[in-house]
Short mmCIF file of C-alpha atoms and ligand atoms in Angstrom, two decimals:
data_model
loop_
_atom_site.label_atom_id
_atom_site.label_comp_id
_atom_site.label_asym_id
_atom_site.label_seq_id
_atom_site.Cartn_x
_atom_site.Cartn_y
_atom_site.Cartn_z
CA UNK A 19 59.58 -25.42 -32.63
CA UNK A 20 57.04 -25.93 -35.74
CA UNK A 21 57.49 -23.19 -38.60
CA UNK A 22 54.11 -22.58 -37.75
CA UNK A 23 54.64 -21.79 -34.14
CA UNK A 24 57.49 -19.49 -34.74
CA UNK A 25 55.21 -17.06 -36.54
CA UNK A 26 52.06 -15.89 -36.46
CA UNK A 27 52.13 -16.26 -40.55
CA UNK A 28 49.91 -13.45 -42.90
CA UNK A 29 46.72 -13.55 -45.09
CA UNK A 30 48.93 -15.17 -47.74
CA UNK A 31 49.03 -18.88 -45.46
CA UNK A 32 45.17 -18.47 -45.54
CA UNK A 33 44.82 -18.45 -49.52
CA UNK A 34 45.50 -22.20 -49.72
CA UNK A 35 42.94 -22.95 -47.08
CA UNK A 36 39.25 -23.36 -47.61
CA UNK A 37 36.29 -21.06 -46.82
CA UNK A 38 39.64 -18.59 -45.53
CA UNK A 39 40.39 -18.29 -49.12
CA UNK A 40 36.75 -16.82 -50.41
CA UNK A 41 37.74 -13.34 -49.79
CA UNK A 42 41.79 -11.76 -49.57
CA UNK A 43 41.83 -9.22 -46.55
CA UNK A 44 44.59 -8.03 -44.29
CA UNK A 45 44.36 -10.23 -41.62
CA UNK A 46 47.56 -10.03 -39.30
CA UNK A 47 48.13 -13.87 -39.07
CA UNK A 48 46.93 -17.22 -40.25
CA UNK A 49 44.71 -19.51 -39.77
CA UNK A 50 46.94 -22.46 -38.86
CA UNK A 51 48.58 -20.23 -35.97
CA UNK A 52 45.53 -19.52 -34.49
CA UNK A 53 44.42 -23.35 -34.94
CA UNK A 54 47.96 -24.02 -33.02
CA UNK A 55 47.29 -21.38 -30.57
CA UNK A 56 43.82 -23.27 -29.79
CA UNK A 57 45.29 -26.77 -29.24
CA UNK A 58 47.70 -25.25 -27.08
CA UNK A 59 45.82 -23.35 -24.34
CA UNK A 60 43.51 -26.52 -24.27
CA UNK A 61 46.00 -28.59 -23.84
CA UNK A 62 47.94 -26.10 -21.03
CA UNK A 63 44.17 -25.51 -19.35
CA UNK A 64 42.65 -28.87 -20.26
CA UNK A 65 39.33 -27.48 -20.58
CA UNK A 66 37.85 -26.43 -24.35
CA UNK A 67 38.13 -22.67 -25.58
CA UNK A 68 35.67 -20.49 -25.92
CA UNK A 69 36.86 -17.60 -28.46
CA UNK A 70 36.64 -14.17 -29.11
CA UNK A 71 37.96 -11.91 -31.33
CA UNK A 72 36.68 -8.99 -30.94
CA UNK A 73 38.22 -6.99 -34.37
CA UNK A 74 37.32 -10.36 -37.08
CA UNK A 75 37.93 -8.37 -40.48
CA UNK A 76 37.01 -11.72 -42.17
CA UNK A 77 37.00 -13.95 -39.78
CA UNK A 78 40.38 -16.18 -39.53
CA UNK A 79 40.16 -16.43 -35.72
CA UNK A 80 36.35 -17.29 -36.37
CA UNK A 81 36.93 -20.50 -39.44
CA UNK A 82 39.87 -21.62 -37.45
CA UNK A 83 38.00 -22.06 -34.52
CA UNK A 84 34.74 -23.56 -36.42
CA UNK A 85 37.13 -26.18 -38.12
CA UNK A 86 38.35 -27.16 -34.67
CA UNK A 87 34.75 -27.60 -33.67
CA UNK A 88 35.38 -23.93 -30.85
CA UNK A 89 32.77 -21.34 -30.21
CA UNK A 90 33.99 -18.75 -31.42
CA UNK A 91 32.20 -15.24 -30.85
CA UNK A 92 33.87 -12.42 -33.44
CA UNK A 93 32.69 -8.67 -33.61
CA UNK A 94 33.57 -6.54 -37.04
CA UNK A 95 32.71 -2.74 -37.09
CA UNK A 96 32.91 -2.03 -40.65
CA UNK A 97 29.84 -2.80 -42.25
CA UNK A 98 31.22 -4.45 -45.63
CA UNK A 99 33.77 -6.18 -43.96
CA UNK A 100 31.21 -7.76 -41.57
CA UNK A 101 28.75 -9.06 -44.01
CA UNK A 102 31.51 -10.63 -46.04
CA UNK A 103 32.35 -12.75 -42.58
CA UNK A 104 28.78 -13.40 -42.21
CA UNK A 105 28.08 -14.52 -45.87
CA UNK A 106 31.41 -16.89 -45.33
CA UNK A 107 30.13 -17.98 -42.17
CA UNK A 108 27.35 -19.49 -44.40
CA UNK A 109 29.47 -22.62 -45.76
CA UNK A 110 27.24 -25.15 -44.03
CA UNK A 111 24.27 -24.69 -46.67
CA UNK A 112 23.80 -27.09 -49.32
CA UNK A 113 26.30 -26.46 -52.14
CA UNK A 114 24.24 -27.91 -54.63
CA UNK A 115 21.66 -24.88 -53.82
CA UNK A 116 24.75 -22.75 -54.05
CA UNK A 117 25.91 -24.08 -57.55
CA UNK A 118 22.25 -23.52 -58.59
CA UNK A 119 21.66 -20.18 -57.35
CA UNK A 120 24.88 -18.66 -59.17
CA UNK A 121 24.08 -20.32 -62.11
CA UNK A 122 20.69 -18.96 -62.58
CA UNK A 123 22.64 -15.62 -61.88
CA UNK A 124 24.61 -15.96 -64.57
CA UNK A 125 21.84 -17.04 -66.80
CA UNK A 126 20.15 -14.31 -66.27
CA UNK A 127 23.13 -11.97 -66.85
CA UNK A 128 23.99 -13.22 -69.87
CA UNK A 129 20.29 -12.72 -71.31
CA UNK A 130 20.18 -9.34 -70.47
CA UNK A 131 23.34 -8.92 -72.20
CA UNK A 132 23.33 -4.82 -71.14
CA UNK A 133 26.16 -2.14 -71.53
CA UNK A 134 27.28 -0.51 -68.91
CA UNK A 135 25.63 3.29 -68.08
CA UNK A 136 28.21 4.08 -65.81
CA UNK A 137 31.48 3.86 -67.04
CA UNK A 138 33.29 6.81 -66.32
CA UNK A 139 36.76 7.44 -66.61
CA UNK A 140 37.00 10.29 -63.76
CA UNK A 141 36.09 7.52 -61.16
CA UNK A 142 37.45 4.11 -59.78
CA UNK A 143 34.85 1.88 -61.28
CA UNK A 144 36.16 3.84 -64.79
CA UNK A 145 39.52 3.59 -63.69
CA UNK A 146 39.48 -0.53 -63.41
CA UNK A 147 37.72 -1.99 -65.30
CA UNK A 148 36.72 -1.21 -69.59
CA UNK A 149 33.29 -0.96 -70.63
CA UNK A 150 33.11 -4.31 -71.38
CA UNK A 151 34.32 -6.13 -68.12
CA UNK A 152 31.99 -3.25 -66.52
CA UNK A 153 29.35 -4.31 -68.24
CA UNK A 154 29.39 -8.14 -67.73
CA UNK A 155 29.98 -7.14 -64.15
CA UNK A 156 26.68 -4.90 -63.85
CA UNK A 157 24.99 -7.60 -65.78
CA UNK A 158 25.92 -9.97 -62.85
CA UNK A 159 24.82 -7.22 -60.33
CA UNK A 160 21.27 -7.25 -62.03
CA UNK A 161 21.04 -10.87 -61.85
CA UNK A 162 21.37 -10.97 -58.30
CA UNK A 163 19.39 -8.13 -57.18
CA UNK A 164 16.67 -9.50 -59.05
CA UNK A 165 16.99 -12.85 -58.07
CA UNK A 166 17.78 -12.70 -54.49
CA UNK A 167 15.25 -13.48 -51.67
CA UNK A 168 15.77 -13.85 -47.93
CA UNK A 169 17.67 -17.53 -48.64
CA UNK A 170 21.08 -17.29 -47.28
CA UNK A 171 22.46 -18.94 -50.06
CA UNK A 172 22.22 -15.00 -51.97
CA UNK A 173 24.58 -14.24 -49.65
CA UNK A 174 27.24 -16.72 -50.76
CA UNK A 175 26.71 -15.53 -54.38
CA UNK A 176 27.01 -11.76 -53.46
CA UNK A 177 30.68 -12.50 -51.67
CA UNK A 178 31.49 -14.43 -54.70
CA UNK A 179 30.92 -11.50 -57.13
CA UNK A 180 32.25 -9.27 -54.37
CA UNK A 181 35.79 -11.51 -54.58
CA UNK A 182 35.89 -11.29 -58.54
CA UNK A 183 35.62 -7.65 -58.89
CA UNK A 184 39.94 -7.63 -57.70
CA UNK A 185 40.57 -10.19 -60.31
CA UNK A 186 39.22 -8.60 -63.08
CA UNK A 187 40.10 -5.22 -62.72
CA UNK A 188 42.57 -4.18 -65.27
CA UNK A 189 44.37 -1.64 -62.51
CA UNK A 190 47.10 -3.38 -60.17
CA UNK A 191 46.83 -3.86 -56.81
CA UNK A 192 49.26 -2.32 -53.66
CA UNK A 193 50.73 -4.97 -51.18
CA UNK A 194 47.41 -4.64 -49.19
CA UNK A 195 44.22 -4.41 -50.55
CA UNK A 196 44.34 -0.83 -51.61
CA UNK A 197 43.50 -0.98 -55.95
CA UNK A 198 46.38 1.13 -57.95
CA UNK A 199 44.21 2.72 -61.01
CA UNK A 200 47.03 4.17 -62.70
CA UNK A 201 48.95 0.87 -63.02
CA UNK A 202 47.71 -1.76 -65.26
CA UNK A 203 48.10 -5.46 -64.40
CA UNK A 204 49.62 -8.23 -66.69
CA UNK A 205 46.66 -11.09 -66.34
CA UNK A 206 43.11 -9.97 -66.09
CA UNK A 207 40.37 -12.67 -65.72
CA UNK A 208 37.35 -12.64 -67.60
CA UNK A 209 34.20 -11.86 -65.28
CA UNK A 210 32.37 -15.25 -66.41
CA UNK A 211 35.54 -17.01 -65.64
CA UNK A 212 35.87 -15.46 -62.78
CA UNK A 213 32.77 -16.15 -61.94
CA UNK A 214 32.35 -19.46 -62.64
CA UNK A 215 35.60 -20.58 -61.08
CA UNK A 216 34.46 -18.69 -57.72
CA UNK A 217 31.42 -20.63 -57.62
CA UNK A 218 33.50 -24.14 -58.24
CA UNK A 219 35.71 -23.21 -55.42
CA UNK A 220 33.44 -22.20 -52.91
CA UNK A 221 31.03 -25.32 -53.66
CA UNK A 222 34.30 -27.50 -53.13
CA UNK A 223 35.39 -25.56 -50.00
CA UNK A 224 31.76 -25.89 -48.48
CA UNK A 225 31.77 -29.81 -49.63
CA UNK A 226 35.40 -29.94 -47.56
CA UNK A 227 34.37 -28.47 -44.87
CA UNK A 228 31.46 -30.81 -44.14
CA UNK A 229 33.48 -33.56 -44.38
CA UNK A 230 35.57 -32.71 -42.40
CA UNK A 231 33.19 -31.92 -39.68
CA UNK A 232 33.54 -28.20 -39.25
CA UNK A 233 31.25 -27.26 -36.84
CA UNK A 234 28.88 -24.31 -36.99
CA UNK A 235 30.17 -22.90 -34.07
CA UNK A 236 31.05 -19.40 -35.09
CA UNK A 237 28.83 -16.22 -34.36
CA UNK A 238 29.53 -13.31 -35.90
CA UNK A 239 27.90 -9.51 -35.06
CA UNK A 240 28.41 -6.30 -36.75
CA UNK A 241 29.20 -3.78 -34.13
CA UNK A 242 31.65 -1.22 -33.03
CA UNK A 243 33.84 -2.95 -29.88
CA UNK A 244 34.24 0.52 -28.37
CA UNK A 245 30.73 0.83 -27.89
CA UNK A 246 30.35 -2.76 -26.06
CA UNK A 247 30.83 -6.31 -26.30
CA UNK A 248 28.13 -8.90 -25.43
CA UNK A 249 28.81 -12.90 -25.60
CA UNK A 250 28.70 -15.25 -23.34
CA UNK A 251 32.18 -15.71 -21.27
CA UNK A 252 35.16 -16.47 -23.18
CA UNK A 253 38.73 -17.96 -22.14
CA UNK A 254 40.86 -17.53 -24.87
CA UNK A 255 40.65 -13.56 -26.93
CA UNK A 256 43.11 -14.11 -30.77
CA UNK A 257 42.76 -10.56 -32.20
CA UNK A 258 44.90 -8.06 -35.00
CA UNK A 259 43.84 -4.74 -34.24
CA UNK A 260 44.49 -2.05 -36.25
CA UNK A 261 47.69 -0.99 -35.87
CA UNK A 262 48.68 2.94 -35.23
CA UNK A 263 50.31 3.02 -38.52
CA UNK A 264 47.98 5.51 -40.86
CA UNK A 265 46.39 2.33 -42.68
CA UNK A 266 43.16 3.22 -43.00
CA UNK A 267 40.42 0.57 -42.67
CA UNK A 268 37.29 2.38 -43.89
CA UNK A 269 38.81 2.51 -47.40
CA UNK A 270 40.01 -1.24 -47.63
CA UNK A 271 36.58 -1.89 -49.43
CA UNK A 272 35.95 1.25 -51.55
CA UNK A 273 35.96 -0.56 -54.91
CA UNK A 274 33.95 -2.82 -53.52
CA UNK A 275 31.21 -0.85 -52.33
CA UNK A 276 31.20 1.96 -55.02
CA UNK A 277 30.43 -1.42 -57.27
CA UNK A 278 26.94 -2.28 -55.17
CA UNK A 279 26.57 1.60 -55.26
CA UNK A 280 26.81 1.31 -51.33
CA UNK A 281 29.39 4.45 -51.60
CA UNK A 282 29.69 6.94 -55.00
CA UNK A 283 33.35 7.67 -53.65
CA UNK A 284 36.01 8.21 -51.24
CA UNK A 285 33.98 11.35 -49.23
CA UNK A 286 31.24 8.75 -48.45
CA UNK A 287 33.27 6.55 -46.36
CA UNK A 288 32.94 8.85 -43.67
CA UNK A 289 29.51 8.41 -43.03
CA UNK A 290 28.98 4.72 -44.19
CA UNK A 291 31.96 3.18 -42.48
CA UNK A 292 34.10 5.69 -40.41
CA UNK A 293 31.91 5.83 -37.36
CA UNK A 294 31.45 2.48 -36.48
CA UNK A 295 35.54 1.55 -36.44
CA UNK A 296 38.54 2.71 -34.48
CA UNK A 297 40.79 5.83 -35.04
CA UNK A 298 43.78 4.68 -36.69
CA UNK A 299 44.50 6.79 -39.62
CA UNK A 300 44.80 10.37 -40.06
CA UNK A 301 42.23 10.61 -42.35
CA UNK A 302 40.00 9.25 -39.49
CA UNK A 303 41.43 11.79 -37.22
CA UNK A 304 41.22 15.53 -38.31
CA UNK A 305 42.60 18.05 -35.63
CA UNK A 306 39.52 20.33 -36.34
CA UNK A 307 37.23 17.68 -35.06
CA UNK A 308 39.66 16.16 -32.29
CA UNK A 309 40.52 18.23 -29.98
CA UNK A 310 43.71 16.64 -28.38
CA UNK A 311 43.50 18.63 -24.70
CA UNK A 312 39.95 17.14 -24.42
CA UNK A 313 41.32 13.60 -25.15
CA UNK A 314 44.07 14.01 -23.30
CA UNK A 315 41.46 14.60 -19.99
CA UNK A 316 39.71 11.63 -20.53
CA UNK A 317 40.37 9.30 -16.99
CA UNK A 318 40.84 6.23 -19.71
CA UNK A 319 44.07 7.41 -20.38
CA UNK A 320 45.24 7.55 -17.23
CA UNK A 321 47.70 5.02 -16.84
CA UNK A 322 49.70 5.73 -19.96
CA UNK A 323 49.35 9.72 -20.06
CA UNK A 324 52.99 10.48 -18.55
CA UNK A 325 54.22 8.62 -21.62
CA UNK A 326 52.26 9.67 -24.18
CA UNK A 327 51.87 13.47 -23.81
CA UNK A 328 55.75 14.14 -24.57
CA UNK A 329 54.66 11.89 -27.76
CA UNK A 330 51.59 13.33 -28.89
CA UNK A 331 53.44 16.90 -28.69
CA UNK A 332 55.67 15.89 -29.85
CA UNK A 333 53.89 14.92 -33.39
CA UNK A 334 52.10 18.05 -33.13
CA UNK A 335 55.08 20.12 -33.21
CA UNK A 336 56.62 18.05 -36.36
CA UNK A 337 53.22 18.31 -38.02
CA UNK A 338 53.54 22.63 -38.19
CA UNK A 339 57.41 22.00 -40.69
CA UNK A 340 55.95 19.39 -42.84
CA UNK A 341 53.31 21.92 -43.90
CA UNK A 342 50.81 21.12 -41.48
CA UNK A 343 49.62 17.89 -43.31
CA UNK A 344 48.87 14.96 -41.23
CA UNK A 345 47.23 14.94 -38.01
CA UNK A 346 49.59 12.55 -36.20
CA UNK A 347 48.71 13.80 -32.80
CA UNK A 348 45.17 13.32 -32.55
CA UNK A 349 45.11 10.02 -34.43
CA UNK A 350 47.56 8.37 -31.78
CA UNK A 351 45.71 9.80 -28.97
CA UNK A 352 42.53 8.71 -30.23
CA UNK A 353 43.71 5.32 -31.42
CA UNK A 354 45.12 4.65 -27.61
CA UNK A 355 41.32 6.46 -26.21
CA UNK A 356 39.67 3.99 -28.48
CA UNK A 357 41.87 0.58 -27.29
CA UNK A 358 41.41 1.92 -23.48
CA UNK A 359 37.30 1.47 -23.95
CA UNK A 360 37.53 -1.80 -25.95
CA UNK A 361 39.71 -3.54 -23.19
CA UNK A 362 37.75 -2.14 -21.00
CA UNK A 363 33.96 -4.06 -22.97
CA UNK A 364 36.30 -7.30 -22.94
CA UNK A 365 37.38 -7.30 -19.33
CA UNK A 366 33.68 -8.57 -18.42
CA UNK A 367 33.23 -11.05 -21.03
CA UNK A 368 36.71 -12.75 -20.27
CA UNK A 369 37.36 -15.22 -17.89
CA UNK A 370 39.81 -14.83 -14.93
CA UNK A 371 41.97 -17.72 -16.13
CA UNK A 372 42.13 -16.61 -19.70
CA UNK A 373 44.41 -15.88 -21.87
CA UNK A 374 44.72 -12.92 -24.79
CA UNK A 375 46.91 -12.37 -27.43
CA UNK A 376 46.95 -9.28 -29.91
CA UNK A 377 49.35 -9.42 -33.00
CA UNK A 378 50.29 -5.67 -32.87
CA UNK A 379 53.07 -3.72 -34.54
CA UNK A 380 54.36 0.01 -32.94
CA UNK A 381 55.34 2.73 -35.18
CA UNK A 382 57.14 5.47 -36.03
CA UNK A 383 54.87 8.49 -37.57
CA UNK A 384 57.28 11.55 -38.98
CA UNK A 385 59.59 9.29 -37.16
CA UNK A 386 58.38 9.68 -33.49
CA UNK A 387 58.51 6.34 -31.97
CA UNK A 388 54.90 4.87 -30.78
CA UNK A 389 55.31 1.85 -28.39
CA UNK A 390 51.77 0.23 -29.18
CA UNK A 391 52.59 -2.62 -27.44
CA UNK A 392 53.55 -1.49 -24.19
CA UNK A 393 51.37 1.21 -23.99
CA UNK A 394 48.52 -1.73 -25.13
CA UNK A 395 49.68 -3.65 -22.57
CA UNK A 396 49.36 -1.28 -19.38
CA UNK A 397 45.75 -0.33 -20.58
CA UNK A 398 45.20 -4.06 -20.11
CA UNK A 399 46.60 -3.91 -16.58
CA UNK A 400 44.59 -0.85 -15.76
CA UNK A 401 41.17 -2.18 -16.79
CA UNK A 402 41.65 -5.06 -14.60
CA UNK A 403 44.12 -7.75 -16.46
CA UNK A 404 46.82 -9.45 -15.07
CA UNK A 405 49.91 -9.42 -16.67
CA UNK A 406 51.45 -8.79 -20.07
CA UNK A 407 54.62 -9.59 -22.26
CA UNK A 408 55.83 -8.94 -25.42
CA UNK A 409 56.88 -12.01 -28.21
CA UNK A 410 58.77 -10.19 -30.56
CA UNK A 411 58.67 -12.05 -33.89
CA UNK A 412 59.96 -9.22 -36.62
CA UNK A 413 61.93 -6.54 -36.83
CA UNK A 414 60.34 -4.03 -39.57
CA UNK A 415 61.43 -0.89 -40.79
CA UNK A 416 64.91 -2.50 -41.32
CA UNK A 417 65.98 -2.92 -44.88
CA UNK A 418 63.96 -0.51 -47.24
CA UNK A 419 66.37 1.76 -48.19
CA UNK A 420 63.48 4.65 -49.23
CA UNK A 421 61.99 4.54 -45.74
CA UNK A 422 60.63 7.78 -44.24
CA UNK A 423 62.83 7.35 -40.79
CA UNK A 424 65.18 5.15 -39.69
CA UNK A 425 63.22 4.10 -36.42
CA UNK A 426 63.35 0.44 -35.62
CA UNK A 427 59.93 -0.98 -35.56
CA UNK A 428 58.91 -4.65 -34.63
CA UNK A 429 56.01 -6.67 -35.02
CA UNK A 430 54.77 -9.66 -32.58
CA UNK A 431 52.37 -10.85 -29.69
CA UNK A 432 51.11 -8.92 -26.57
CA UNK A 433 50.11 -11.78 -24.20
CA UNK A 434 47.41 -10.77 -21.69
CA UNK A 435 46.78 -13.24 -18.84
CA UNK A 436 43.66 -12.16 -16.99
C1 LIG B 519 43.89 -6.32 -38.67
S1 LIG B 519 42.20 -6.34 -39.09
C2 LIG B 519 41.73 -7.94 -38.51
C3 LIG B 519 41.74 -8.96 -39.61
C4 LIG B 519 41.31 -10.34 -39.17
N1 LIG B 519 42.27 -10.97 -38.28
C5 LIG B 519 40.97 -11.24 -40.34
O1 LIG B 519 41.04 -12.43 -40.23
O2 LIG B 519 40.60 -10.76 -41.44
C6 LIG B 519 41.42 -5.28 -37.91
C7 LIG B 519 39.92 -5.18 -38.09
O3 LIG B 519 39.37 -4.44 -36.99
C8 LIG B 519 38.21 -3.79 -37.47
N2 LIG B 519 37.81 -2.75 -36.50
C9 LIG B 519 38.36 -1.52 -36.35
N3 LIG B 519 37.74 -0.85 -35.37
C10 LIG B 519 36.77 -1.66 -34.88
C11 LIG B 519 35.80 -1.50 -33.85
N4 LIG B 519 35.73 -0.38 -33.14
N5 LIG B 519 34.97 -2.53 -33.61
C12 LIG B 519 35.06 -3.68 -34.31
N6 LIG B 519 35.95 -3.87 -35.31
C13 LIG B 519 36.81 -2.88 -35.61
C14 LIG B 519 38.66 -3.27 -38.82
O4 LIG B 519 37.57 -2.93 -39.65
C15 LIG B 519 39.46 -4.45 -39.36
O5 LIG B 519 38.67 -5.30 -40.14
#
């Protein structure tokens, strides 16, 4: 077996590979995998795929598919995170008219040659970057608002100073996306490097894939998967979904959109991104606004209720000697509420013969175990699936020696055959 096929790789694999490389984002697996995972079923069904993915963040399933010449229909909820899939989605323009366009940006930054009004050292734009790397930063914002029109290309130059903003903040970044303001990071890039070296990149990566006959296969929507999902029938479903692990989605881009002034901080999330994704984080989940006997009613439950009462109980009971903090119990029974209605929107739109796979992790909040994938699995079942496994590729939760609870958690594949 390949390296390739023993794992279903990380975001890391991606950031050698063009177009995948334009923007870093937790993506759950690589884009090699899923190109594997493509050749395979068409191979094992000799017929071509049809894709969907139904949670595309920023759009591996969707640029591994296009390279391989596979429609590929992708759904994001979060608003930020879907435009930056649809602005990389534009790699087939010219990228001479790219080149062009962000260089009259920069032009036009550099002339007005403004400081900064709103550096402020009580928020997270003040908290990354000085007033100087602010200020060449707004300077590049200008430009573009000014400049752009309804071309597409505007889009490509937006992600590009979208992906900078990381690079040249002085604070450090976690192991995800999330930006650390109160630690400082050894090598900052200038913003007109930065800038400039994007713009190189991307014009390269959009020459490549040309070449190399990418098709423009992929279609990409903004829209919350709970609500429904609308493509033309599919036979092959590569998907992450959030996993029920507190990581919370909504605030993956805050930098980003406090920078476009899209958010003015952390409250604001909950009306510009929260409704439109999945409950997966307590943050997403307050008990005041959840009540957990109501969920626990609702008929899509059903088939996994007998299990996941005792656990959502369970949490609630913990919750009251750690000071009441996180709200555990509603977030897990709205996460599973939210999965039930999603594989319920892709039942229609998938093919009898097809086949799905989810990379999915379980976990262990105030160390009560959460089997995601079984319970993920039997939802399947009950909304009209097949079958389902489990490929376990990683144990987690293993060697950390500061870990919260000493639950063994794993990481792998749910296969769905429907
Ligand atoms: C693990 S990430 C997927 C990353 C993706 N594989 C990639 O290549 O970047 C899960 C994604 O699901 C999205 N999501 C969560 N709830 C959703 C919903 N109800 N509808 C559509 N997308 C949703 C999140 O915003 C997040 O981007």
């Amino acid at each position: 077996m390949s390296k390739i096929k023993a794992r279903s790789g990380t975001f890391t694999d991606n950031m050698k590979l063009p177009v995948h490389r334009w923007f870093r984002y937790s993506a759950g697996y690589s884009a090699e995998w899923v190109q594997s995972e493509i050749k395979k079923f068409e191979s094992e069904h000799d017929t071509k795929a049809v894709v969907l993915d139904p949670f595309l963040g920023s759009g591996t399933t969707a640029f591994a598919g296009a390279s391989l010449g596979n429609r590929v229909y992708g759904f994001e909820g979060h608003p930020f995170v879907a435009r930056i899939a649809k602005a990389k989605n534009q790699w087939i323009l010219d990228e001479l008219d790219f080149t062009e366009a962000c260089n009259q940006v920069l032009n036009l930054a550099e002339k007005r040659n403004k400081q900064t009004e709103r550096h402020d050292e009580s928020n997270l734009l003040g908290k990354c970057y000085d007033i100087e790397a602010l200020s060449k930063l707004d300077n590049l914002r200008f430009a573009y608002e000014k400049l752009a029109d309804e071309n597409p290309v505007w889009e490509l130059v937006w992600l590009n100073i979208t992906s900078i903003l990381r690079a040249c903040s002085k604070a450090g970044t976690a192991q995800w996306q999330y930006v650390l303001p109160n630690k400082s990071k050894a090598k900052v890039i200038d913003v007109k490097d930065a800038f400039l070296g994007k713009a190189k990149l991307m014009a390269q990566d959009m020459e490549y894939a040309k070449c190399a006959n990418w098709s423009n296969s992929a279609q990409i929507f903004k829209q919350d998967v709970r609500g429904s999902i609308e493509s033309p029938k599919c036979n092959l479903l590569i998907t992450s979904p959030p996993y029920p692990n507190n990581y919370d989605y909504a605030d993956a881009t805050r930098l980003e959109m406090m920078f476009w002034g899209e958010i003015s901080g952390w409250g604001d999330l909950k009306t510009a991104v929260r409704p439109t994704i999945m409950r997966s984080c307590s943050q997403h989940s307050a008990a005041d606004k959840i009540v957990l006997d109501e969920i626990l009613e609702e008929p899509l439950l059903a088939p996994i209720l007998e299990e996941l009462t005792p656990v959502v109980r369970e949490l609630e009971k913990v919750r009251l000697g750690k000071g009441g903090k996180k709200t555990y119990h509603t977030m897990i029974a709205a996460y599973f509420l939210d999965l039930s209605k999603i594989w319920k929107n892709c039942r229609p739109v998938m093919d009898k013969g097809s086949e799905i796979c989810f990379v999915i992790g379980d976990s262990a909040p105030y160390g009560v175990h959460v089997p995601a994938e079984k319970w993920l699995g039997e939802l399947a079942v009950y909304h009209g699936f097949k079958s389902f496994s489990f490929e376990k590729l990683r144990d987690r939760n293993v060697k950390w020696k500061n870990r919260t609870h000493t639950v063994p958690l794993h990481e792998g594949r749910l296969w769905v055959k429907g």
